[in-house]
């Protein structure tokens, strides 16, 4: 068992759920390592956390770049928790007309990115004596919806990665937690999905009284990660009360 301040790596920590999770884990006593492509954002967040008396470091990283991920992992002294949060959706077209480039990109970030960081950090997580891998999937990893096939396929891939890894490493001191959120209103998720079209992005949340917030999910992740090491929250699906399924959302329009 490693002593000293535990280290939590959060990918996609430059916005939304990742940034909120970094804040929560830092407050829970972790040295948080913030990884994302936008350096200025993670540096600003790390600065904010350090000013508040927490431990935080920023590392510019593209999780789809294996060599960069390996170099990042080699530079860490230890790793107790890995939050595979980097990801997202691109496009909402039907299968008949969806852009294969969007599909490829979603698979690259949500599945291969998670594979890269998990493979690179698994030795350190095992070495820690009590490691935790969190995979942020989605309710889209558990059921489909029209216009969602590319994202749904990618998140199903991430779900399968988490479920299979749990089987394969049972008996080692590493647990695998999957968090599958429903509708979360974050600043960038829908805008990214619609390639910057703010009007289309706003429609996702139109009339929905109270979607989840990034902090709701950060709270859930932090709760799962801070259970005693022998407790494994295999899968937690979290939706706002107004969302009964991927296709049934109460709207007040
Ligand atoms: P955001 O768009 O705010 O966050 C996505 C994060 O991923 C950004 O910080 C981005 O940082 C990072 N990222 C994207 N590509 C890469 C890459 N190649 N390498 C490293 N980082 C990358 O969305 P959310 O916070 O809403 O989503 C976070 C996660 O939760 C995603 O996996 C998403 O699929 C999942 N989720 C979201 C839901 C929602 O309704 N919002 C619902 C269910 C799941 P940067 O651009 O700086 O690299």
Short mmCIF file of C-alpha atoms and ligand atoms in Angstrom, two decimals:
data_model
loop_
_atom_site.label_atom_id
_atom_site.label_comp_id
_atom_site.label_asym_id
_atom_site.label_seq_id
_atom_site.Cartn_x
_atom_site.Cartn_y
_atom_site.Cartn_z
CA UNK A 1 0.00 0.00 0.00
CA UNK A 2 1.46 3.35 -1.08
CA UNK A 3 1.52 6.09 1.55
CA UNK A 4 1.26 9.86 0.99
CA UNK A 5 -1.18 11.88 -1.08
CA UNK A 6 -3.10 9.71 -3.56
CA UNK A 7 -3.02 10.83 -7.18
CA UNK A 8 -6.12 11.01 -9.39
CA UNK A 9 -5.72 11.52 -13.14
CA UNK A 10 -8.75 13.15 -14.78
CA UNK A 11 -8.86 13.16 -18.58
CA UNK A 12 -10.93 15.84 -20.28
CA UNK A 13 -10.51 18.05 -17.21
CA UNK A 14 -10.69 21.28 -19.23
CA UNK A 15 -14.50 21.58 -19.10
CA UNK A 16 -17.81 20.14 -17.93
CA UNK A 17 -17.85 16.90 -15.96
CA UNK A 18 -14.06 16.49 -16.00
CA UNK A 19 -13.40 19.94 -14.52
CA UNK A 20 -16.12 19.47 -11.89
CA UNK A 21 -14.71 16.04 -10.98
CA UNK A 22 -11.21 17.48 -10.62
CA UNK A 23 -12.60 20.08 -8.21
CA UNK A 24 -14.43 17.45 -6.15
CA UNK A 25 -11.51 15.01 -6.01
CA UNK A 26 -9.08 17.79 -5.06
CA UNK A 27 -11.42 18.77 -2.21
CA UNK A 28 -11.55 15.09 -1.19
CA UNK A 29 -7.75 15.13 -0.71
CA UNK A 30 -6.40 13.81 -4.01
CA UNK A 31 -3.52 15.35 -5.91
CA UNK A 32 -5.40 15.82 -9.17
CA UNK A 33 -3.60 15.57 -12.49
CA UNK A 34 -5.61 17.42 -15.11
CA UNK A 35 -5.22 16.14 -18.67
CA UNK A 36 -6.78 17.65 -21.81
CA UNK A 37 -5.71 19.26 -25.07
CA UNK A 38 -6.43 22.88 -24.11
CA UNK A 39 -3.43 23.81 -21.96
CA UNK A 40 -4.64 27.24 -20.89
CA UNK A 41 -7.86 25.82 -19.45
CA UNK A 42 -6.30 23.08 -17.35
CA UNK A 43 -3.49 25.38 -16.23
CA UNK A 44 -6.06 27.93 -15.05
CA UNK A 45 -8.01 25.25 -13.17
CA UNK A 46 -4.85 23.81 -11.61
CA UNK A 47 -3.88 27.34 -10.52
CA UNK A 48 -7.30 27.89 -8.99
CA UNK A 49 -7.13 24.61 -7.07
CA UNK A 50 -3.60 25.23 -5.79
CA UNK A 51 -4.61 28.75 -4.67
CA UNK A 52 -7.44 27.14 -2.69
CA UNK A 53 -4.87 24.97 -0.87
CA UNK A 54 -5.32 21.80 -2.93
CA UNK A 55 -2.81 19.79 -4.95
CA UNK A 56 -3.17 19.95 -8.73
CA UNK A 57 -1.00 19.64 -11.84
CA UNK A 58 -1.91 20.29 -15.48
CA UNK A 59 -0.68 18.10 -18.36
CA UNK A 60 -1.56 18.87 -21.96
CA UNK A 61 -2.60 15.56 -23.50
CA UNK A 62 -4.46 14.18 -26.47
CA UNK A 63 -5.67 10.75 -25.34
CA UNK A 64 -5.80 9.50 -28.94
CA UNK A 65 -2.00 9.95 -29.23
CA UNK A 66 -0.52 6.76 -27.79
CA UNK A 67 3.07 7.99 -27.64
CA UNK A 68 1.94 11.10 -25.75
CA UNK A 69 -0.14 8.99 -23.33
CA UNK A 70 2.82 6.68 -22.66
CA UNK A 71 5.13 9.65 -22.03
CA UNK A 72 2.51 11.19 -19.72
CA UNK A 73 2.19 7.94 -17.73
CA UNK A 74 5.98 7.56 -17.49
CA UNK A 75 6.20 11.04 -15.96
CA UNK A 76 3.87 10.26 -13.06
CA UNK A 77 5.31 9.20 -9.69
CA UNK A 78 2.14 7.31 -8.82
CA UNK A 79 -1.46 6.88 -9.86
CA UNK A 80 -4.26 5.70 -7.57
CA UNK A 81 -7.32 6.76 -9.58
CA UNK A 82 -7.88 7.17 -13.31
CA UNK A 83 -11.02 8.98 -14.46
CA UNK A 84 -11.54 8.23 -18.15
CA UNK A 85 -13.78 11.19 -18.89
CA UNK A 86 -12.41 12.59 -22.17
CA UNK A 87 -14.97 11.94 -24.85
CA UNK A 88 -18.18 13.16 -26.37
CA UNK A 89 -20.53 13.04 -29.33
CA UNK A 90 -20.13 14.29 -32.90
CA UNK A 91 -23.22 14.58 -35.08
CA UNK A 92 -26.81 13.38 -34.65
CA UNK A 93 -27.54 12.13 -38.15
CA UNK A 94 -29.34 8.91 -38.98
CA UNK A 95 -27.31 5.86 -39.92
CA UNK A 96 -28.25 6.42 -43.56
CA UNK A 97 -26.47 9.78 -43.73
CA UNK A 98 -24.09 9.92 -40.75
CA UNK A 99 -20.54 11.10 -41.46
CA UNK A 100 -18.07 8.20 -41.13
CA UNK A 101 -15.42 10.73 -40.06
CA UNK A 102 -17.57 11.66 -37.04
CA UNK A 103 -18.06 7.98 -36.18
CA UNK A 104 -14.32 7.33 -36.44
CA UNK A 105 -13.48 10.31 -34.26
CA UNK A 106 -16.00 9.28 -31.59
CA UNK A 107 -14.56 5.77 -31.50
CA UNK A 108 -11.03 7.18 -31.32
CA UNK A 109 -11.73 9.42 -28.32
CA UNK A 110 -14.31 7.45 -26.32
CA UNK A 111 -12.91 3.94 -26.84
CA UNK A 112 -9.30 4.06 -28.04
CA UNK A 113 -8.52 7.06 -25.81
CA UNK A 114 -9.87 5.16 -22.81
CA UNK A 115 -7.89 2.09 -23.89
CA UNK A 116 -4.67 4.12 -24.18
CA UNK A 117 -4.85 5.74 -20.75
CA UNK A 118 -6.04 2.56 -19.05
CA UNK A 119 -3.28 0.42 -20.56
CA UNK A 120 -0.61 3.03 -19.82
CA UNK A 121 -1.66 3.54 -16.19
CA UNK A 122 -2.69 0.03 -15.19
CA UNK A 123 0.79 -0.86 -13.87
CA UNK A 124 0.84 2.23 -11.62
CA UNK A 125 -2.77 1.63 -10.52
CA UNK A 126 -1.85 -1.94 -9.57
CA UNK A 127 1.33 -0.76 -7.86
CA UNK A 128 -0.72 1.65 -5.72
CA UNK A 129 -2.22 -1.32 -3.89
CA UNK A 130 -5.76 0.06 -4.21
CA UNK A 131 -6.31 1.37 -7.73
CA UNK A 132 -9.53 2.63 -9.27
CA UNK A 133 -10.39 2.97 -12.96
CA UNK A 134 -13.51 4.98 -13.73
CA UNK A 135 -15.00 4.88 -17.22
CA UNK A 136 -17.50 7.62 -18.08
CA UNK A 137 -19.87 5.99 -20.49
CA UNK A 138 -23.44 7.20 -20.87
CA UNK A 139 -26.99 5.93 -20.93
CA UNK A 140 -26.07 5.84 -24.64
CA UNK A 141 -23.81 2.94 -23.68
CA UNK A 142 -26.87 0.95 -22.67
CA UNK A 143 -29.58 1.74 -25.19
CA UNK A 144 -29.97 3.44 -28.53
CA UNK A 145 -31.97 6.36 -29.92
CA UNK A 146 -32.64 7.73 -33.39
CA UNK A 147 -29.79 9.89 -34.62
CA UNK A 148 -27.50 8.55 -31.91
CA UNK A 149 -25.98 5.46 -33.51
CA UNK A 150 -22.39 6.69 -33.81
CA UNK A 151 -22.21 7.92 -30.23
CA UNK A 152 -24.24 4.95 -28.97
CA UNK A 153 -21.84 2.55 -30.70
CA UNK A 154 -18.81 4.31 -29.22
CA UNK A 155 -20.25 4.37 -25.69
CA UNK A 156 -21.26 0.71 -25.98
CA UNK A 157 -17.60 0.11 -26.84
CA UNK A 158 -16.46 1.96 -23.71
CA UNK A 159 -18.99 -0.03 -21.63
CA UNK A 160 -17.65 -3.31 -23.00
CA UNK A 161 -14.07 -2.21 -22.28
CA UNK A 162 -15.01 -1.53 -18.63
CA UNK A 163 -16.98 -4.76 -18.20
CA UNK A 164 -14.29 -6.93 -19.80
CA UNK A 165 -11.44 -5.30 -17.90
CA UNK A 166 -13.28 -5.98 -14.63
CA UNK A 167 -13.42 -9.68 -15.50
CA UNK A 168 -9.81 -9.82 -16.60
CA UNK A 169 -8.19 -8.13 -13.60
CA UNK A 170 -10.30 -9.59 -10.82
CA UNK A 171 -7.96 -10.63 -8.01
CA UNK A 172 -5.65 -7.66 -8.59
CA UNK A 173 -6.00 -4.60 -6.32
CA UNK A 174 -7.75 -2.53 -9.02
CA UNK A 175 -11.50 -1.98 -9.35
CA UNK A 176 -13.36 -0.81 -12.43
CA UNK A 177 -16.28 1.58 -12.04
CA UNK A 178 -18.59 2.62 -14.86
CA UNK A 179 -20.64 5.79 -14.49
CA UNK A 180 -23.37 6.17 -17.11
CA UNK A 181 -25.04 9.59 -17.04
CA UNK A 182 -28.20 10.57 -18.86
CA UNK A 183 -28.83 14.19 -19.84
CA UNK A 184 -26.25 16.52 -18.31
CA UNK A 185 -26.29 20.19 -19.28
CA UNK A 186 -22.64 21.12 -19.71
CA UNK A 187 -21.35 24.15 -21.56
CA UNK A 188 -19.75 22.33 -24.50
CA UNK A 189 -21.13 18.80 -24.95
CA UNK A 190 -24.06 19.64 -27.27
CA UNK A 191 -22.20 22.49 -29.03
CA UNK A 192 -19.38 20.08 -29.86
CA UNK A 193 -21.92 17.50 -31.02
CA UNK A 194 -23.46 19.96 -33.46
CA UNK A 195 -20.08 21.24 -34.68
CA UNK A 196 -20.51 24.66 -33.03
CA UNK A 197 -24.18 25.26 -33.94
CA UNK A 198 -25.44 26.90 -30.72
CA UNK A 199 -29.07 26.92 -31.85
CA UNK A 200 -29.17 23.17 -32.40
CA UNK A 201 -27.29 22.65 -29.14
CA UNK A 202 -29.84 24.71 -27.18
CA UNK A 203 -32.68 22.51 -28.50
CA UNK A 204 -31.22 19.50 -26.68
CA UNK A 205 -32.14 21.08 -23.34
CA UNK A 206 -35.17 23.13 -24.49
CA UNK A 207 -37.94 23.09 -21.88
CA UNK A 208 -36.19 20.47 -19.72
CA UNK A 209 -36.81 21.83 -16.21
CA UNK A 210 -33.73 20.43 -14.50
CA UNK A 211 -31.18 18.41 -16.44
CA UNK A 212 -28.25 17.06 -14.43
CA UNK A 213 -25.28 19.36 -13.89
CA UNK A 214 -21.59 18.55 -14.26
CA UNK A 215 -21.33 18.76 -10.48
CA UNK A 216 -24.09 16.16 -10.01
CA UNK A 217 -21.96 13.68 -11.92
CA UNK A 218 -18.73 14.81 -10.22
CA UNK A 219 -20.45 14.17 -6.89
CA UNK A 220 -21.49 10.68 -8.02
CA UNK A 221 -17.99 9.86 -9.28
CA UNK A 222 -16.39 11.12 -6.08
CA UNK A 223 -18.80 9.09 -3.97
CA UNK A 224 -18.03 5.92 -5.95
CA UNK A 225 -14.25 6.51 -5.82
CA UNK A 226 -14.22 7.19 -2.08
CA UNK A 227 -16.00 3.94 -1.09
CA UNK A 228 -13.70 1.53 0.79
CA UNK A 229 -11.37 -0.24 -1.67
CA UNK A 230 -13.12 -3.62 -1.35
CA UNK A 231 -16.42 -2.05 -2.52
CA UNK A 232 -16.82 -1.92 -6.31
CA UNK A 233 -19.62 0.17 -7.74
CA UNK A 234 -19.72 -1.77 -11.04
CA UNK A 235 -22.17 0.46 -12.85
CA UNK A 236 -24.14 3.51 -11.87
CA UNK A 237 -26.73 4.93 -14.25
CA UNK A 238 -27.73 8.49 -13.33
CA UNK A 239 -30.50 10.43 -15.02
CA UNK A 240 -32.36 13.61 -14.19
CA UNK A 241 -35.82 12.93 -12.71
CA UNK A 242 -37.42 14.36 -15.85
CA UNK A 243 -35.75 11.79 -18.11
CA UNK A 244 -37.31 8.33 -17.98
CA UNK A 245 -35.29 6.87 -20.87
CA UNK A 246 -33.05 7.98 -23.75
CA UNK A 247 -36.18 8.83 -25.72
CA UNK A 248 -38.64 9.91 -23.00
CA UNK A 249 -37.88 13.37 -21.63
CA UNK A 250 -40.42 15.64 -19.95
CA UNK A 251 -40.28 19.14 -21.49
CA UNK A 252 -42.22 22.25 -20.45
CA UNK A 253 -42.42 24.20 -23.72
P1 LIG B 1 -17.35 18.43 -22.59
O1 LIG B 1 -17.42 18.60 -24.06
O2 LIG B 1 -17.48 19.61 -21.70
O3 LIG B 1 -16.01 17.68 -22.16
C1 LIG B 1 -15.29 16.83 -22.97
C2 LIG B 1 -13.85 16.86 -22.49
O4 LIG B 1 -13.11 15.89 -23.22
C3 LIG B 1 -13.20 18.20 -22.70
O5 LIG B 1 -12.55 18.59 -21.51
C4 LIG B 1 -12.19 17.96 -23.81
O6 LIG B 1 -11.03 18.75 -23.57
C5 LIG B 1 -11.89 16.49 -23.59
N1 LIG B 1 -11.37 15.84 -24.78
C6 LIG B 1 -12.00 15.67 -25.98
N2 LIG B 1 -11.19 15.05 -26.84
C7 LIG B 1 -10.03 14.82 -26.17
C8 LIG B 1 -8.80 14.22 -26.52
N3 LIG B 1 -8.59 13.72 -27.74
N4 LIG B 1 -7.82 14.15 -25.59
C9 LIG B 1 -8.02 14.64 -24.34
N5 LIG B 1 -9.16 15.23 -23.96
C10 LIG B 1 -10.14 15.31 -24.87
O7 LIG B 1 -18.48 17.34 -22.24
P2 LIG B 1 -19.04 16.76 -20.87
O8 LIG B 1 -18.30 17.26 -19.69
O9 LIG B 1 -20.49 16.91 -20.93
O10 LIG B 1 -18.72 15.21 -21.09
C11 LIG B 1 -17.68 14.52 -20.40
C12 LIG B 1 -17.85 13.02 -20.62
O11 LIG B 1 -19.15 12.60 -20.18
C13 LIG B 1 -17.76 12.59 -22.10
O12 LIG B 1 -17.12 11.34 -22.17
C14 LIG B 1 -19.23 12.47 -22.51
O13 LIG B 1 -19.40 11.59 -23.58
C15 LIG B 1 -19.82 11.93 -21.21
N6 LIG B 1 -21.25 12.16 -21.06
C16 LIG B 1 -21.81 13.41 -21.18
C17 LIG B 1 -23.18 13.59 -21.06
C18 LIG B 1 -23.86 14.92 -21.23
O14 LIG B 1 -25.11 14.93 -21.38
N7 LIG B 1 -23.16 16.05 -21.19
C19 LIG B 1 -24.06 12.44 -20.78
C20 LIG B 1 -23.39 11.19 -20.66
C21 LIG B 1 -22.03 11.06 -20.79
P3 LIG B 1 -10.09 19.39 -24.70
O15 LIG B 1 -10.99 19.84 -25.83
O16 LIG B 1 -9.42 20.51 -23.99
O17 LIG B 1 -9.16 18.29 -25.08
#
